[in-house]
Amino acid sequence: MLYLSILFVGSIIGFLFRKVRVFKKLDKSISYTIWVMLFVFGITIGSNKSLMSSVGDLGFQAFIMAACGVLGSVLAALLAYRFLFNRKKGGEYEK
């Protein structure tokens, strides 16, 4: 709940200050920040001995869960694009 609250407050602040030049420059740094966080996350997982020793046991289940997560994300993105961004000026959907 705390993380969602922080995300919500950050979204509101971003919306209110969207025309401020400093915040516009943050857009470029977000991608780099995500890449660094993923790298650090990978190092943390790789250095965990108990997790790495059980990769063989959990590998197939983890693969299935990851594949379902990716598939769900792709489907949600397609639906969001279809219903939110793919409209004509009159409010009707493009075909």
Short mmCIF file of C-alpha atoms in Angstrom, two decimals:
data_model
loop_
_atom_site.label_atom_id
_atom_site.label_comp_id
_atom_site.label_asym_id
_atom_site.label_seq_id
_atom_site.Cartn_x
_atom_site.Cartn_y
_atom_site.Cartn_z
CA MET A 1 0.00 0.00 0.00
CA LEU A 2 2.89 2.33 0.77
CA TYR A 3 4.41 1.84 -2.70
CA LEU A 4 1.12 2.53 -4.44
CA SER A 5 0.65 5.66 -2.36
CA ILE A 6 4.12 6.89 -3.28
CA LEU A 7 3.41 6.14 -6.95
CA PHE A 8 0.07 7.98 -6.76
CA VAL A 9 1.57 11.07 -5.07
CA GLY A 10 4.46 11.09 -7.57
CA SER A 11 2.00 10.91 -10.47
CA ILE A 12 0.03 13.85 -9.11
CA ILE A 13 3.19 15.91 -8.61
CA GLY A 14 4.37 15.01 -12.11
CA PHE A 15 1.03 16.05 -13.57
CA LEU A 16 1.00 19.36 -11.71
CA PHE A 17 4.57 20.24 -12.66
CA ARG A 18 4.60 18.75 -16.18
CA LYS A 19 5.50 22.09 -17.79
CA VAL A 20 8.51 22.77 -15.55
CA ARG A 21 11.77 22.43 -17.52
CA VAL A 22 13.60 20.50 -14.79
CA PHE A 23 10.96 17.77 -14.76
CA LYS A 24 11.03 17.49 -18.55
CA LYS A 25 14.75 16.67 -18.35
CA LEU A 26 14.05 13.83 -15.91
CA ASP A 27 12.42 11.86 -18.71
CA LYS A 28 15.79 10.86 -20.16
CA SER A 29 17.19 9.72 -16.82
CA ILE A 30 14.30 7.37 -16.06
CA SER A 31 15.40 4.74 -18.58
CA TYR A 32 18.94 4.75 -17.23
CA THR A 33 17.66 4.47 -13.67
CA ILE A 34 15.55 1.43 -14.57
CA TRP A 35 18.52 -0.26 -16.29
CA VAL A 36 20.73 0.33 -13.25
CA MET A 37 18.04 -1.00 -10.91
CA LEU A 38 17.64 -4.15 -13.02
CA PHE A 39 21.40 -4.66 -13.03
CA VAL A 40 21.63 -4.30 -9.24
CA PHE A 41 18.63 -6.63 -8.86
CA GLY A 42 20.42 -9.22 -11.00
CA ILE A 43 23.58 -8.94 -8.90
CA THR A 44 21.53 -9.38 -5.73
CA ILE A 45 19.86 -12.51 -7.09
CA GLY A 46 23.14 -13.93 -8.40
CA SER A 47 24.89 -13.46 -5.06
CA ASN A 48 22.15 -15.23 -3.07
CA LYS A 49 23.54 -18.75 -2.56
CA SER A 50 20.30 -20.37 -1.41
CA LEU A 51 18.37 -18.97 -4.36
CA MET A 52 21.02 -19.97 -6.89
CA SER A 53 21.24 -23.50 -5.46
CA SER A 54 17.49 -24.01 -5.93
CA VAL A 55 17.36 -22.70 -9.52
CA GLY A 56 17.19 -26.25 -10.85
CA ASP A 57 14.15 -27.03 -8.71
CA LEU A 58 12.35 -23.78 -9.41
CA GLY A 59 13.54 -23.17 -12.96
CA PHE A 60 10.57 -24.58 -14.89
CA GLN A 61 7.97 -23.07 -12.54
CA ALA A 62 9.73 -19.71 -12.68
CA PHE A 63 9.84 -19.88 -16.48
CA ILE A 64 6.10 -20.59 -16.68
CA MET A 65 5.30 -17.77 -14.24
CA ALA A 66 7.55 -15.32 -16.11
CA ALA A 67 6.06 -16.29 -19.48
CA CYS A 68 2.52 -15.82 -18.12
CA GLY A 69 3.52 -12.46 -16.65
CA VAL A 70 4.95 -11.27 -19.94
CA LEU A 71 1.94 -12.54 -21.88
CA GLY A 72 -0.43 -10.81 -19.46
CA SER A 73 1.50 -7.56 -19.73
CA VAL A 74 1.45 -7.68 -23.53
CA LEU A 75 -2.28 -8.36 -23.59
CA ALA A 76 -2.95 -5.55 -21.10
CA ALA A 77 -0.84 -3.15 -23.19
CA LEU A 78 -2.72 -4.11 -26.35
CA LEU A 79 -6.07 -3.59 -24.65
CA ALA A 80 -4.94 -0.26 -23.21
CA TYR A 81 -3.76 0.88 -26.63
CA ARG A 82 -6.97 -0.27 -28.26
CA PHE A 83 -9.28 1.46 -25.79
CA LEU A 84 -7.25 4.53 -24.82
CA PHE A 85 -5.13 5.61 -27.77
CA ASN A 86 -6.68 4.25 -30.94
CA ARG A 87 -9.65 6.63 -31.36
CA LYS A 88 -10.83 8.97 -34.05
CA LYS A 89 -11.73 12.57 -33.32
CA GLY A 90 -15.44 11.71 -33.14
CA GLY A 91 -14.84 9.27 -30.30
CA GLU A 92 -15.30 6.16 -32.44
CA TYR A 93 -12.68 3.45 -32.70
CA GLU A 94 -10.51 3.13 -35.78
CA LYS A 95 -10.78 -0.14 -37.65
#
